[in-house]
Coordinates of C-alpha atoms in Angstrom, one line a residue:
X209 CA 191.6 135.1 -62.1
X210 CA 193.6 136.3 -59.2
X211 CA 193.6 139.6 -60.7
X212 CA 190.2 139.9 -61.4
X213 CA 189.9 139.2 -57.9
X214 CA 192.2 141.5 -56.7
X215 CA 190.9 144.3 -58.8
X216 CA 187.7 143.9 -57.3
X217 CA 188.0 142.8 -53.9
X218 CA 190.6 146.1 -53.4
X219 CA 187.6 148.6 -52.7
X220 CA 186.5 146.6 -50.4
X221 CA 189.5 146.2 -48.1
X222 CA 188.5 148.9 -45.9
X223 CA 185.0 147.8 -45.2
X224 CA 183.8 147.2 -41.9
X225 CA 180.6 145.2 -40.8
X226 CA 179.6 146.4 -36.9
X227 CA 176.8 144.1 -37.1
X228 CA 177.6 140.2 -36.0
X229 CA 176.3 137.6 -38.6
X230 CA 176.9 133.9 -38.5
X231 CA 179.3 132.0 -41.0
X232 CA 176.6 131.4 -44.1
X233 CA 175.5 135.2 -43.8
X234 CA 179.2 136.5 -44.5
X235 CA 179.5 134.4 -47.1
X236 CA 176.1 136.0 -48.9
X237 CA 177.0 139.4 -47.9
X238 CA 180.6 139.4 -49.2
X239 CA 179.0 137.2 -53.0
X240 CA 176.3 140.3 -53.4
X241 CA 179.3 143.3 -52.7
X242 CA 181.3 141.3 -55.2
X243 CA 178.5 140.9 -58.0
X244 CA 177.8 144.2 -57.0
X245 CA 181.3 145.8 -57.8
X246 CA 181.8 143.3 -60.7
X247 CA 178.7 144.2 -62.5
X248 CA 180.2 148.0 -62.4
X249 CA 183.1 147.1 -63.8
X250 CA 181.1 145.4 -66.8
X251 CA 181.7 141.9 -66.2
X252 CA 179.1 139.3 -67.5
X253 CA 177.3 136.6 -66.1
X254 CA 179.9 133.8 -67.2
X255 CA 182.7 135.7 -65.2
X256 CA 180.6 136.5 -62.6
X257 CA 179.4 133.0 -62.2
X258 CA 182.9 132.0 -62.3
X259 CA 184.2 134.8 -59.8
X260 CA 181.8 134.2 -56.6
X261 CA 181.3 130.1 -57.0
X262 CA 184.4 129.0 -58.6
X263 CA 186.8 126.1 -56.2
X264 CA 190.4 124.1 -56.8
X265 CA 187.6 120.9 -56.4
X266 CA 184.9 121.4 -58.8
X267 CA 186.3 119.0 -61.2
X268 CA 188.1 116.9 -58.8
X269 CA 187.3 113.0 -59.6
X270 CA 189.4 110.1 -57.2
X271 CA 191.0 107.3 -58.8
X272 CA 188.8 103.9 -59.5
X273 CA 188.8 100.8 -57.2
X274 CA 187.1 98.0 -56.5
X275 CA 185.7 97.1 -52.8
X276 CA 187.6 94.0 -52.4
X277 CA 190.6 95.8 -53.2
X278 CA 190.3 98.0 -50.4
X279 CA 189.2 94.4 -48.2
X280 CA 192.9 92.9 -49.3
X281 CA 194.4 96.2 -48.6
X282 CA 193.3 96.0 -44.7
X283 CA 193.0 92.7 -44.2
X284 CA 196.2 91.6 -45.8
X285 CA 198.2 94.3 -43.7
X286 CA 196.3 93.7 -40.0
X287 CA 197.0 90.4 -40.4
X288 CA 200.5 90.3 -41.5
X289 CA 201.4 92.5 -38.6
X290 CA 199.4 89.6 -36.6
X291 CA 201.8 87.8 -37.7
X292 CA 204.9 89.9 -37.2
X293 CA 204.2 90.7 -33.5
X294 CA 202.8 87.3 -32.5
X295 CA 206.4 87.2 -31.0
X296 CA 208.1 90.8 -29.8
X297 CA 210.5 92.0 -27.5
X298 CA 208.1 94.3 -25.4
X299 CA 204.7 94.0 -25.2
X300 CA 203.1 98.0 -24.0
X301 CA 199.0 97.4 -22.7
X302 CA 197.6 100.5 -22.3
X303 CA 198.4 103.8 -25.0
X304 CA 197.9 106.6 -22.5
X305 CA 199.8 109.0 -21.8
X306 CA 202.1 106.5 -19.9
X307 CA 202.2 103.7 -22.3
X308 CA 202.7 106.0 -25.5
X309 CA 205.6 107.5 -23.8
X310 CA 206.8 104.3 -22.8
X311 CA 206.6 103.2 -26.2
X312 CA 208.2 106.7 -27.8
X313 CA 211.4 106.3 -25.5
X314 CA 212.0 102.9 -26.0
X315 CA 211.5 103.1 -30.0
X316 CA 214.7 105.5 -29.4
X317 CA 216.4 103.2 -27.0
X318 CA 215.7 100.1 -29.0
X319 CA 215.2 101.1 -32.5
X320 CA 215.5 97.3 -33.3
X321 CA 213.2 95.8 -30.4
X322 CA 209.7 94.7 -31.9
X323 CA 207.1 96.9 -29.9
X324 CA 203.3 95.9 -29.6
X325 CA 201.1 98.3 -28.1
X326 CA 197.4 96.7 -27.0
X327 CA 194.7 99.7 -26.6
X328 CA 191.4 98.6 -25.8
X329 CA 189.8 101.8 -26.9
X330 CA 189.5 102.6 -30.6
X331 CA 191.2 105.7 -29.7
X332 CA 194.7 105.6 -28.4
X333 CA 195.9 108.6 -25.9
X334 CA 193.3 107.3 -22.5
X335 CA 192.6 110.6 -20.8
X336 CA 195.1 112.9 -22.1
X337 CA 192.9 114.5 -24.9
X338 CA 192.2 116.8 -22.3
X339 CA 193.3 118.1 -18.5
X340 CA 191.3 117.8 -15.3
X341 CA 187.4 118.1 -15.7
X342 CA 187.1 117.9 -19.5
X343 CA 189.0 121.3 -19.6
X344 CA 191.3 121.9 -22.5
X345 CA 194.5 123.2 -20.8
X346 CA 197.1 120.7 -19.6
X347 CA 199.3 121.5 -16.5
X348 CA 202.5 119.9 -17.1
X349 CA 205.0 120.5 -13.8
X350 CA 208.9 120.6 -14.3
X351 CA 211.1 118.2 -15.3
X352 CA 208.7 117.2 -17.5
X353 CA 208.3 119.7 -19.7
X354 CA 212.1 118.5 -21.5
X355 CA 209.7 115.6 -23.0
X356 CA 207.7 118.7 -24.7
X357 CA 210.9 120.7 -25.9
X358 CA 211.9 117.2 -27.8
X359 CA 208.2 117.2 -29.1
X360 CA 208.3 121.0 -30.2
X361 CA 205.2 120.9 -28.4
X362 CA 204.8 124.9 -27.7
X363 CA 203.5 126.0 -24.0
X364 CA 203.4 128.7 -21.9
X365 CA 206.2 128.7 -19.1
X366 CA 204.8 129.4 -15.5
X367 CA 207.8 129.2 -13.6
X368 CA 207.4 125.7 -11.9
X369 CA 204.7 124.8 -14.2
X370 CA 204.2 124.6 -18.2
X371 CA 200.6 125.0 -19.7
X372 CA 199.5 123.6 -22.9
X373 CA 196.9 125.3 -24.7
X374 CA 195.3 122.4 -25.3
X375 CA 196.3 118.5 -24.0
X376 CA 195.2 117.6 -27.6
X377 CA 198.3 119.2 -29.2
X378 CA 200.8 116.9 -26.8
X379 CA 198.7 113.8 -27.5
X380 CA 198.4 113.9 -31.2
X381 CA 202.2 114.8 -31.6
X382 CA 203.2 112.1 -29.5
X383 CA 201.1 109.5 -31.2
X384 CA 202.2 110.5 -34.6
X385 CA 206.0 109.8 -33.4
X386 CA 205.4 106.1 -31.5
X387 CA 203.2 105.2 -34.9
X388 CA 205.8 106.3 -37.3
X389 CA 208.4 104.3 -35.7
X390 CA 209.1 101.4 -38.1
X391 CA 209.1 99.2 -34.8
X392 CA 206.1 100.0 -33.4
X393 CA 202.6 98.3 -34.0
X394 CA 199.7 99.8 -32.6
X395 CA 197.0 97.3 -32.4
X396 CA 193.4 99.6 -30.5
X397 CA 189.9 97.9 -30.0
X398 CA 192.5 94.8 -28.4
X399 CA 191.7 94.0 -25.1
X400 CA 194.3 92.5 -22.6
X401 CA 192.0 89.8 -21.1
X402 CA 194.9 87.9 -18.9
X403 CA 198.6 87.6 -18.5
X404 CA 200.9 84.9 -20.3
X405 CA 202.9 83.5 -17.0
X406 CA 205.0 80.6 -17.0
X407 CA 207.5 79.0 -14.3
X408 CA 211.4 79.2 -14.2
X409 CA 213.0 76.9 -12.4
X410 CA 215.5 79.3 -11.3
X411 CA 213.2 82.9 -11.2
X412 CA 210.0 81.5 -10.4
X413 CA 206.9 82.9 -12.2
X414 CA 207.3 85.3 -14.7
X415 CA 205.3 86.8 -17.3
X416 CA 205.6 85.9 -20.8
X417 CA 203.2 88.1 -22.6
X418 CA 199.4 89.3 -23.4
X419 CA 196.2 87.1 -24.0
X420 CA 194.3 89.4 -26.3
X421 CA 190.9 89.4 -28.0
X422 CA 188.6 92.2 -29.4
X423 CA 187.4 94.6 -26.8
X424 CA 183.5 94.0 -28.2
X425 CA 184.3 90.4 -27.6
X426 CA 185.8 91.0 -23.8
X427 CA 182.8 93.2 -23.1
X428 CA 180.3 90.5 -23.7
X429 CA 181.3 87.2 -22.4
X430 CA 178.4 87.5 -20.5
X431 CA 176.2 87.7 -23.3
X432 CA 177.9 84.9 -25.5
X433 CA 179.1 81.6 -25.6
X434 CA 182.2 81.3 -24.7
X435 CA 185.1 83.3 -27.0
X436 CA 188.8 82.1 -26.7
X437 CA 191.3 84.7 -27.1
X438 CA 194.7 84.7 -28.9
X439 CA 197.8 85.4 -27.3
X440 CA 201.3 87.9 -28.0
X441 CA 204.3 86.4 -26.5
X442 CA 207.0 88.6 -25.0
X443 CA 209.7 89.4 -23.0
X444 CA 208.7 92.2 -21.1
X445 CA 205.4 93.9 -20.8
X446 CA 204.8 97.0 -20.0
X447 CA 201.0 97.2 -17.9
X448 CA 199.6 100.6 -18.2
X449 CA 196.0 100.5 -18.1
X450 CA 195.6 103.2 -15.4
X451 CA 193.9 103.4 -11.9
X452 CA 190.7 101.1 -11.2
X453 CA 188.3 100.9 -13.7
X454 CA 185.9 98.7 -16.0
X455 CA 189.1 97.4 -17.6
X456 CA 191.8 99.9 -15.5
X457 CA 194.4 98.3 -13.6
X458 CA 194.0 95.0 -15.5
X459 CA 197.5 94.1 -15.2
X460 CA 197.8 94.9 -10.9
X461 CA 195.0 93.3 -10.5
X462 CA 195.5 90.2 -12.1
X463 CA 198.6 89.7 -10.5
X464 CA 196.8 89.9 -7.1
X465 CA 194.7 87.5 -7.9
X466 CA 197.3 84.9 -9.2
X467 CA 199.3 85.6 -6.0
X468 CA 202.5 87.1 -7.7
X469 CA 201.8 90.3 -5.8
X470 CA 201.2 89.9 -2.2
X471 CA 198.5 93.4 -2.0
X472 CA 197.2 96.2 -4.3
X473 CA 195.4 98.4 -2.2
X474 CA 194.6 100.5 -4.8
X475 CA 195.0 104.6 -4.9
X476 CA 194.7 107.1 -2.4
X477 CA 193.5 110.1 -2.3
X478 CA 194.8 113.2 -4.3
X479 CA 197.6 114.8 -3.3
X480 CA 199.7 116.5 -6.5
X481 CA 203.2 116.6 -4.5
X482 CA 203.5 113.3 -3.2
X483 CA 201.4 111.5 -6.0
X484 CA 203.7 112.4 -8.9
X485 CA 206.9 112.0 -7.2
X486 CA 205.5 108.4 -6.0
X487 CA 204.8 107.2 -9.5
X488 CA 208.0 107.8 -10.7
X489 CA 209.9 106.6 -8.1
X490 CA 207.8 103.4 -7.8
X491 CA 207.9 102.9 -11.8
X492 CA 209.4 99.4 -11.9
X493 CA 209.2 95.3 -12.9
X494 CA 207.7 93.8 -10.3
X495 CA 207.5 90.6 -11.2
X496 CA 210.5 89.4 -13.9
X497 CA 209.1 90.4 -17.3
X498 CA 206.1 92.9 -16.4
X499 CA 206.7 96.3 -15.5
X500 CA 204.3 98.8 -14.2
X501 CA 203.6 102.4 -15.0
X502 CA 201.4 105.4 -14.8
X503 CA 198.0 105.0 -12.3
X504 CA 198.9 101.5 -12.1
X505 CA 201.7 102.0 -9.8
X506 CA 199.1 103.9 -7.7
X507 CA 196.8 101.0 -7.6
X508 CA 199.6 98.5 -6.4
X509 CA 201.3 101.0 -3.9
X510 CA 198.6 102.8 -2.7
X511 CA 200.1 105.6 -4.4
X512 CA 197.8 109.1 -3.9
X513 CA 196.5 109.9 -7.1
X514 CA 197.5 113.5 -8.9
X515 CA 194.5 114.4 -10.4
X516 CA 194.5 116.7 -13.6
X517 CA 198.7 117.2 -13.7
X518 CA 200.6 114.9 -16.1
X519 CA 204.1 115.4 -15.6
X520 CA 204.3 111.8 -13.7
X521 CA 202.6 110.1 -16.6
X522 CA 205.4 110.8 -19.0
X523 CA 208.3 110.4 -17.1
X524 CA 206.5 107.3 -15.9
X525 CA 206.5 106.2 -19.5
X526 CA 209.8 107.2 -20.0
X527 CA 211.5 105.4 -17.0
X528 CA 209.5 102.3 -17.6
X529 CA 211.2 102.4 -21.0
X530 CA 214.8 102.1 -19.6
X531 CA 212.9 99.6 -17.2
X532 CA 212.1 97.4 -20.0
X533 CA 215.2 97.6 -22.1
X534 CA 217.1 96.7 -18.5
X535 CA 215.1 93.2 -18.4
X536 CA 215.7 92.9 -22.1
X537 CA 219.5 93.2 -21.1
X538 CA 219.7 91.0 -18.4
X539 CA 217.1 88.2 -20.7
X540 CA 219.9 88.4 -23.1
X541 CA 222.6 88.2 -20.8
X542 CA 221.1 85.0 -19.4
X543 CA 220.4 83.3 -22.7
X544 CA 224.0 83.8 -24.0
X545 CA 225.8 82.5 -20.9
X546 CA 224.9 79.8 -19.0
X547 CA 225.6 79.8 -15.4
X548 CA 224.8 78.1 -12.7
X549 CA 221.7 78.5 -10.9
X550 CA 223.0 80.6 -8.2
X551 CA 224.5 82.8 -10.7
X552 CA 221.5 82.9 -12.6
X553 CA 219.2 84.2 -9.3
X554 CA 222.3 86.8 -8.9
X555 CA 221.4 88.1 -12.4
X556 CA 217.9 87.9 -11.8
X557 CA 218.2 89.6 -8.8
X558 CA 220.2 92.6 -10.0

């Protein structure tokens, strides 16, 4: 069959069409010079048939299952992993940019941590699907661009700067790395409702892990009788649920209202130079076990925001990573030895 085609289509090969037709008109025009050419060259009907209509799929059949097959194949596997990460080492709220970079570096750093990540969208990756103003492009300014080289994510080098062709391309490749790390769970449409905090007699309050329901559930306790949640304890957990919003800054602003923060102004205004230097910098637990990142720094320090750049956001991530697996360190090194309680708020304190 290909070299039917090829004997046919070669006449062809120099033919050019001036006149500009959609998709479906192509298609006709290219069928009728085909038929046209076969029919010359004596083919009949049955070939012909064969030569302009003919795909790899037109037999194609999938295997047979039954419904409730596919139900156990879901069910049994969501709620296992329910069941897996009802304890973990870190606990990520928030999968944008920020938190899926957080969650990338540490899976490197920690290859044997347990790692839950709570999205409340059904679509992980927050606003990095595209840059400033629903553009496509994504401005990425130097360091950051290493994070890319590791990716293979290809750009265009501006000197200072990297472009993206489209933010897209970073986002999918980094989501495809933090979900095929064996220690990863991604768990999107999960809301972070409240914080897990419990007293220390030697560090005071800390946090010790997510509340969680469905977001449809979070979105309409106002409509409903009441809904309790469930709950993933951790070590650490890693807030980044970005700058103000229906349920942005979740983590910040919780802590505000508990009293464990003593002021979250919230974000300035833009300014690109100061704002992404800021976030990093400022990147940080600030409270034992819960560690900020991305827009939520801006929220607690007043931070000026960046607007459509993203640099900050992974290096945010990234830090926060190291940030985590530092309080994971020093968890550890309490639990193993004993000391007294001076000691102890030494350890804390480092």
């Amino acid at each position: 069959m290909a070299a039917l085609t090829a004997s046919i289509a070669a006449p062809l090969a120099g033919a050019r069409v001036n006149v500009k037709r959609n998709a479906a008109q192509r298609s006709a025009v290219r069928s009728a010079r085909l038929l046209t050419t076969a029919q010359a060259k004596g083919y009949n009907n049955s070939q012909l048939e064969t030569l302009v209509s003919s795909t790899p799929f037109d037999n194609f059949s999938f295997a047979p299952i039954r419904e409730a097959v596919v139900n156990r194949a879901m069910t049994s596997r969501y709620f296992a992993d329910l069941e897996k990460f009802s304890e973990c080492d870190v606990v990520i709220t928030g999968a944008g940019s920020a938190g899926l970079c957080c969650a990338y570096e540490l899976s490197k750093l920690a290859p044997e941590a347990k790692i839950a990540i709570i999205e409340q969208g059904v679509a992980p990756g927050g606003g990095a699907w595209l840059g400033g103003q629903l553009f496509s492009a994504m401005v990425v300014r130097k360091p950051a661009h290493n994070l890319l080289d590791e990716l293979n994510v290809p750009y265009q080098d501006e000197g200072d700067y990297v472009v993206i062709k489209h933010a897209s391309l970073f986002t999918s490749t980094l989501l495809s790395k933090v979900l095929a790390a064996p220690n990863v769970k991604l768990f999107n449409a999960t809301a972070c409702e409240d914080l897990i905090v419990r007293e220390d007699p030697v560090s005071g309050r800390y946090v010790g892990g997510a509340v969680t329901n469905w977001t449809l559930v979070s979105l309409n306790h106002d409509t409903q009788m009441c809904m309790d949640p469930n709950v993933i304890e951790s070590k650490v957990l890693v807030s980044s649920t970005g700058h103000d919003g229906p349920m942005g800054a979740s983590g910040v602003k919780r802590l505000a209202r508990l009293g464990m923060v003593e002021n979250a102004p919230g974000m300035s205004a833009l300014d690109m130079n100061t704002a992404e230097d800021m976030i990093v910098r400022n990147t940080r637990e600030v409270v034992p076990g819960m560690i900020i990142c991305g827009m939520e720094v801006a929220e607690l320090d007043g931070a000026p925001r960046m607007g459509p750049t993203f640099g900050a956001m992974f290096m945010s991530g990234q830090k926060a990573a190291h940030c985590a697996l530092n309080s994971l360190n020093r968890q550890n090194a309490l639990q193993k030895q004993p000391e007294s309680a001076d000691a102890q708020k030494e350890l804390v304190n480092a």
